[in-house]
Structure formats: structure tokens, C-alpha cells
Amino acid sequence: MYEENSSPSRVMSPLITQRKLARERVAPYLPDLKHWRSKSLQLRAMHNSRHQTADALAAGEMQLAALRREMEMTRQAFILEMDDIREMPAVVDYLAALDNLIRG
């Protein structure tokens, strides 16, 4: 009889709690994502500038490749650390944003 009287919010409470905990575990990684997005935009803007010398373009390409390697390594570590909650929306969203940056 208790189940009949329980509200839907009480039934979903464990799922809501899991999602909140997943967001809390992903939160420390968000500043890195913002930094990489900013750095990537900066490097691409410099690369697309018509006033860059060939040496500057090559240096920019090397920096962008290094940034992508750093993001890929962090992605692999993130996947390993979040394996137990890999289906949570916060994890999926973070990985999707990181993948978009890596693909450029």
C-alpha cells in the first residue's frame, strides 16, 4: 500500500541522487574543458590569419597537435575514472564536448 501512496519524485530519488553525484564528479574537469576550448579557438584564429609567416603557421600547427594529444590523454583517463557512471548524462555530455574539440 505504501507504493500506491508514494509520489513519483520519491520513486525517482535514487536516479536523481546518482545524477547529482555524477555532476559533482565531472565538475572538476570542466575548467580544463573551458581552457582547451579557449586555447583551441585562439590557435585556430592565429592559423587562419593571413598575416602569419610560414614558421608561425607551423608552430601553431604543432601547438594544436600537442593540445589535441593532451585532450586525448585526458579523455582516456576520464573514461577509466568514470567507468562506473559512464551512462550518466554529465559524463556523456562532457565526453561529447571533448570529442568535438579533439576533432576540431
Coordinates of N, CA, C and O in Angstrom, one line a residue:
M1 N 0.8 -1.2 0.0 CA 0.0 0.0 0.0 C 0.9 1.3 0.0 O 0.5 2.3 -0.6
Y2 N 2.0 1.2 0.6 CA 2.9 2.3 0.6 C 3.3 2.8 -0.8 O 3.4 3.9 -1.1
E3 N 3.5 1.8 -1.7 CA 3.9 2.1 -3.1 C 2.8 2.9 -3.8 O 3.1 3.7 -4.6
E4 N 1.6 2.6 -3.5 CA 0.5 3.3 -4.1 C 0.4 4.8 -3.7 O 0.0 5.6 -4.5
N5 N 0.8 5.0 -2.5 CA 0.7 6.4 -2.0 C 2.0 7.2 -2.2 O 2.1 8.4 -2.0
S6 N 3.1 6.5 -2.6 CA 4.3 7.3 -2.8 C 4.3 8.1 -4.1 O 3.7 7.8 -5.1
S7 N 4.9 9.3 -4.0 CA 4.9 10.2 -5.1 C 6.0 9.8 -6.1 O 6.9 9.1 -5.8
P8 N 5.8 10.2 -7.4 CA 6.8 9.8 -8.4 C 8.2 10.4 -8.1 O 9.2 9.8 -8.4
S9 N 8.2 11.6 -7.4 CA 9.6 12.1 -7.0 C 10.3 11.2 -6.0 O 11.5 11.2 -6.1
R10 N 9.6 10.6 -5.2 CA 10.3 9.6 -4.2 C 10.8 8.4 -4.9 O 11.8 7.9 -4.6
V11 N 10.0 8.0 -5.9 CA 10.5 6.8 -6.7 C 11.7 7.1 -7.5 O 12.6 6.3 -7.6
M12 N 11.8 8.3 -8.0 CA 13.0 8.7 -8.9 C 14.1 9.2 -8.0 O 15.2 9.5 -8.6
S13 N 14.0 9.4 -6.8 CA 15.0 9.9 -5.9 C 16.4 9.3 -6.1 O 17.4 10.0 -6.2
P14 N 16.5 8.0 -6.2 CA 17.8 7.4 -6.3 C 18.5 7.8 -7.7 O 19.7 8.0 -7.7
L15 N 17.7 7.9 -8.7 CA 18.2 8.3 -10.0 C 18.7 9.8 -10.0 O 19.8 10.1 -10.5
I16 N 17.9 10.6 -9.3 CA 18.3 12.0 -9.2 C 19.6 12.1 -8.4 O 20.4 12.9 -8.7
T17 N 19.7 11.3 -7.3 CA 20.9 11.3 -6.5 C 22.1 10.9 -7.3 O 23.1 11.5 -7.2
Q18 N 21.9 9.8 -8.1 CA 23.0 9.4 -8.9 C 23.5 10.4 -9.9 O 24.7 10.6 -10.1
R19 N 22.5 11.1 -10.5 CA 22.9 12.2 -11.5 C 23.6 13.3 -10.8 O 24.5 13.9 -11.4
K20 N 23.1 13.7 -9.6 CA 23.8 14.7 -8.9 C 25.2 14.4 -8.5 O 26.2 15.2 -8.7
L21 N 25.4 13.1 -8.1 CA 26.8 12.7 -7.8 C 27.7 12.6 -9.0 O 28.8 13.0 -8.9
A22 N 27.1 12.2 -10.1 CA 27.8 12.2 -11.4 C 28.3 13.6 -11.8 O 29.4 13.9 -12.2
R23 N 27.4 14.6 -11.6 CA 27.7 16.0 -11.9 C 28.8 16.5 -11.0 O 29.7 17.2 -11.5
E24 N 28.8 16.1 -9.8 CA 29.8 16.5 -8.8 C 31.2 15.9 -9.2 O 32.2 16.5 -9.0
R25 N 31.2 14.7 -9.7 CA 32.4 14.0 -10.1 C 33.0 14.6 -11.4 O 34.2 14.6 -11.5
V26 N 32.1 15.1 -12.2 CA 32.6 15.6 -13.5 C 33.0 17.1 -13.3 O 33.9 17.5 -14.1
A27 N 32.5 17.8 -12.4 CA 32.7 19.2 -12.2 C 34.2 19.6 -12.2 O 34.6 20.6 -12.8
P28 N 35.1 18.9 -11.5 CA 36.5 19.3 -11.5 C 37.1 19.3 -12.9 O 38.2 19.9 -13.1
Y29 N 36.6 18.6 -13.9 CA 37.1 18.5 -15.2 C 36.7 19.7 -16.1 O 37.2 19.9 -17.2
L30 N 35.6 20.4 -15.7 CA 35.1 21.4 -16.6 C 36.0 22.6 -16.8 O 36.0 23.1 -18.0
P31 N 36.8 23.0 -15.8 CA 37.7 24.1 -16.1 C 38.7 23.8 -17.2 O 39.1 24.6 -18.1
D32 N 39.2 22.5 -17.2 CA 40.1 22.1 -18.3 C 39.4 22.2 -19.7 O 40.0 22.6 -20.6
L33 N 38.2 21.8 -19.7 CA 37.5 21.8 -21.0 C 37.3 23.2 -21.5 O 37.5 23.5 -22.7
K34 N 37.0 24.2 -20.6 CA 36.9 25.6 -21.0 C 38.3 26.1 -21.4 O 38.3 26.9 -22.4
H35 N 39.3 25.7 -20.7 CA 40.7 26.2 -21.1 C 41.0 25.7 -22.5 O 41.5 26.4 -23.4
W36 N 40.8 24.4 -22.8 CA 41.1 23.8 -24.1 C 40.3 24.4 -25.2 O 40.8 24.7 -26.3
R37 N 39.0 24.7 -24.9 CA 38.2 25.4 -25.9 C 38.7 26.7 -26.3 O 38.9 27.1 -27.4
S38 N 39.1 27.5 -25.2 CA 39.7 28.8 -25.5 C 41.0 28.8 -26.2 O 41.2 29.5 -27.2
K39 N 41.9 27.9 -25.8 CA 43.2 27.7 -26.4 C 43.0 27.3 -27.9 O 43.7 27.7 -28.8
S40 N 42.1 26.3 -28.1 CA 41.9 25.8 -29.5 C 41.4 27.0 -30.4 O 41.8 27.1 -31.5
L41 N 40.4 27.7 -29.9 CA 39.9 28.9 -30.7 C 41.0 29.9 -31.0 O 41.1 30.4 -32.1
Q42 N 41.9 30.1 -30.0 CA 43.0 31.1 -30.2 C 43.9 30.6 -31.2 O 44.4 31.3 -32.1
L43 N 44.3 29.3 -31.2 CA 45.3 28.7 -32.1 C 44.7 28.7 -33.5 O 45.3 28.9 -34.5
R44 N 43.4 28.4 -33.6 CA 42.7 28.4 -35.0 C 42.6 29.8 -35.5 O 42.8 29.9 -36.8
A45 N 42.4 30.7 -34.7 CA 42.3 32.1 -35.2 C 43.7 32.6 -35.7 O 43.8 33.2 -36.8
M46 N 44.7 32.2 -35.0 CA 46.0 32.6 -35.4 C 46.4 31.8 -36.8 O 47.0 32.4 -37.7
H47 N 46.0 30.6 -36.9 CA 46.2 29.8 -38.1 C 45.5 30.4 -39.3 O 46.0 30.4 -40.4
N48 N 44.3 30.9 -39.1 CA 43.5 31.4 -40.2 C 43.9 32.9 -40.5 O 43.4 33.4 -41.5
S49 N 44.8 33.5 -39.8 CA 45.2 34.8 -40.1 C 46.1 34.8 -41.3 O 46.9 34.0 -41.5
R50 N 45.9 35.8 -42.2 CA 46.6 35.9 -43.4 C 48.0 36.5 -43.2 O 48.9 36.5 -44.0
H51 N 48.2 37.1 -42.0 CA 49.5 37.8 -41.7 C 50.5 36.9 -41.0 O 51.5 37.4 -40.5
Q52 N 50.3 35.6 -40.9 CA 51.2 34.7 -40.3 C 52.3 34.2 -41.2 O 52.0 34.0 -42.4
T53 N 53.5 34.1 -40.7 CA 54.6 33.6 -41.5 C 54.5 32.1 -41.6 O 53.7 31.5 -40.8
A54 N 55.2 31.5 -42.4 CA 55.2 30.0 -42.5 C 55.7 29.4 -41.3 O 55.1 28.3 -40.8
D55 N 56.7 30.0 -40.6 CA 57.2 29.4 -39.4 C 56.1 29.5 -38.3 O 56.0 28.6 -37.5
A56 N 55.4 30.6 -38.2 CA 54.4 30.8 -37.2 C 53.2 29.8 -37.4 O 52.7 29.3 -36.5
L57 N 52.9 29.6 -38.7 CA 51.8 28.6 -39.0 C 52.2 27.2 -38.6 O 51.4 26.5 -38.0
A58 N 53.5 26.9 -38.8 CA 54.0 25.5 -38.4 C 54.0 25.4 -36.9 O 53.6 24.4 -36.4
A59 N 54.4 26.5 -36.2 CA 54.4 26.4 -34.8 C 53.0 26.3 -34.2 O 52.8 25.6 -33.3
G60 N 52.1 27.0 -34.8 CA 50.7 26.9 -34.4 C 50.1 25.5 -34.6 O 49.4 25.0 -33.8
E61 N 50.5 24.9 -35.7 CA 50.0 23.5 -36.0 C 50.6 22.5 -35.0 O 49.9 21.6 -34.5
M62 N 51.9 22.7 -34.6 CA 52.5 21.9 -33.6 C 51.8 22.1 -32.2 O 51.5 21.1 -31.5
Q63 N 51.5 23.3 -31.9 CA 50.8 23.6 -30.6 C 49.4 23.0 -30.6 O 48.9 22.4 -29.6
L64 N 48.7 23.1 -31.7 CA 47.3 22.5 -31.8 C 47.4 20.9 -31.7 O 46.6 20.3 -31.1
A65 N 48.4 20.3 -32.4 CA 48.6 18.9 -32.3 C 48.9 18.5 -30.8 O 48.4 17.5 -30.3
A66 N 49.7 19.2 -30.1 CA 50.1 19.0 -28.7 C 48.8 19.1 -27.9 O 48.6 18.3 -26.9
L67 N 48.0 20.1 -28.1 CA 46.8 20.3 -27.4 C 45.8 19.1 -27.6 O 45.2 18.6 -26.6
R68 N 45.7 18.7 -28.8 CA 44.9 17.5 -29.1 C 45.4 16.2 -28.4 O 44.6 15.5 -27.9
R69 N 46.7 16.0 -28.4 CA 47.2 14.9 -27.6 C 46.9 15.0 -26.2 O 46.5 14.0 -25.5
E70 N 47.0 16.2 -25.6 CA 46.7 16.4 -24.2 C 45.3 16.1 -23.9 O 44.9 15.4 -22.9
M71 N 44.4 16.5 -24.8 CA 43.0 16.3 -24.6 C 42.6 14.8 -24.7 O 41.8 14.2 -24.0
E72 N 43.3 14.1 -25.7 CA 43.0 12.7 -25.9 C 43.5 11.9 -24.7 O 42.8 11.0 -24.2
M73 N 44.7 12.2 -24.1 CA 45.2 11.5 -22.9 C 44.2 11.8 -21.7 O 43.9 10.8 -21.0
T74 N 43.7 13.0 -21.6 CA 42.8 13.3 -20.5 C 41.5 12.5 -20.7 O 40.9 12.0 -19.8
R75 N 41.1 12.4 -22.0 CA 39.8 11.7 -22.3 C 40.0 10.2 -21.9 O 39.0 9.7 -21.3
Q76 N 41.1 9.6 -22.2 CA 41.3 8.2 -21.8 C 41.3 8.0 -20.3 O 40.6 7.1 -19.7
A77 N 41.9 8.9 -19.6 CA 41.9 8.9 -18.1 C 40.5 9.1 -17.5 O 40.1 8.5 -16.6
F78 N 39.8 10.0 -18.1 CA 38.5 10.3 -17.7 C 37.6 9.1 -17.9 O 36.8 8.8 -17.0
I79 N 37.7 8.5 -19.0 CA 36.8 7.3 -19.2 C 37.1 6.2 -18.2 O 36.2 5.6 -17.7
L80 N 38.4 6.0 -17.9 CA 38.7 5.0 -16.9 C 38.2 5.4 -15.5 O 37.7 4.5 -14.8
E81 N 38.3 6.6 -15.2 CA 37.9 7.1 -13.8 C 36.4 7.1 -13.7 O 35.8 6.8 -12.6
M82 N 35.6 7.3 -14.8 CA 34.2 7.4 -14.7 C 33.5 6.2 -15.2 O 32.3 6.2 -15.5
D83 N 34.2 5.1 -15.3 CA 33.6 3.8 -15.8 C 32.4 3.4 -15.1 O 31.4 2.9 -15.8
D84 N 32.3 3.6 -13.8 CA 31.1 3.1 -13.1 C 29.9 4.0 -13.3 O 28.8 3.6 -13.1
I85 N 30.1 5.2 -13.9 CA 28.9 6.1 -14.1 C 28.9 6.6 -15.6 O 28.4 7.6 -15.9
R86 N 29.5 5.8 -16.5 CA 29.7 6.2 -17.9 C 28.4 6.5 -18.6 O 28.4 7.2 -19.6
E87 N 27.2 6.1 -18.1 CA 26.0 6.3 -18.8 C 25.2 7.6 -18.3 O 24.2 7.9 -18.8
M88 N 25.8 8.2 -17.3 CA 25.1 9.4 -16.7 C 25.3 10.5 -17.7 O 26.3 10.7 -18.4
P89 N 24.2 11.4 -17.8 CA 24.2 12.5 -18.7 C 25.4 13.4 -18.6 O 26.0 13.9 -19.6
A90 N 25.9 13.7 -17.4 CA 27.0 14.6 -17.2 C 28.3 14.0 -17.8 O 29.1 14.8 -18.5
V91 N 28.5 12.7 -17.7 CA 29.7 12.1 -18.3 C 29.5 12.1 -19.8 O 30.5 12.4 -20.6
V92 N 28.4 11.7 -20.3 CA 28.1 11.7 -21.8 C 28.3 13.1 -22.4 O 29.0 13.2 -23.4
D93 N 27.8 14.1 -21.8 CA 27.9 15.4 -22.3 C 29.4 15.9 -22.3 O 29.8 16.6 -23.2
Y94 N 30.1 15.6 -21.2 CA 31.5 16.0 -21.1 C 32.3 15.4 -22.3 O 33.1 16.0 -22.9
L95 N 32.1 14.1 -22.4 CA 32.8 13.4 -23.5 C 32.5 13.9 -24.9 O 33.3 14.0 -25.8
A96 N 31.2 14.2 -25.1 CA 30.8 14.7 -26.4 C 31.5 16.1 -26.7 O 32.0 16.3 -27.8
A97 N 31.5 16.9 -25.7 CA 32.2 18.2 -25.8 C 33.7 18.1 -26.1 O 34.2 18.7 -26.9
L98 N 34.3 17.1 -25.4 CA 35.7 16.9 -25.5 C 36.0 16.3 -26.9 O 36.9 16.7 -27.6
D99 N 35.2 15.4 -27.3 CA 35.3 14.8 -28.7 C 35.2 15.8 -29.8 O 36.0 15.8 -30.7
N100 N 34.3 16.8 -29.6 CA 34.1 17.9 -30.6 C 35.4 18.7 -30.7 O 35.8 19.1 -31.7
L101 N 36.0 19.0 -29.5 CA 37.2 19.7 -29.5 C 38.4 19.0 -30.2 O 39.2 19.6 -30.9
I102 N 38.5 17.7 -29.9 CA 39.6 16.9 -30.4 C 39.4 16.8 -31.9 O 40.4 16.9 -32.6
R103 N 38.2 16.6 -32.4 CA 38.0 16.5 -33.9 C 38.3 17.8 -34.6 O 38.6 17.9 -35.7
G104 N 38.0 18.9 -33.8 CA 38.2 20.2 -34.3 C 37.3 20.6 -35.4 O 37.3 21.3 -36.2

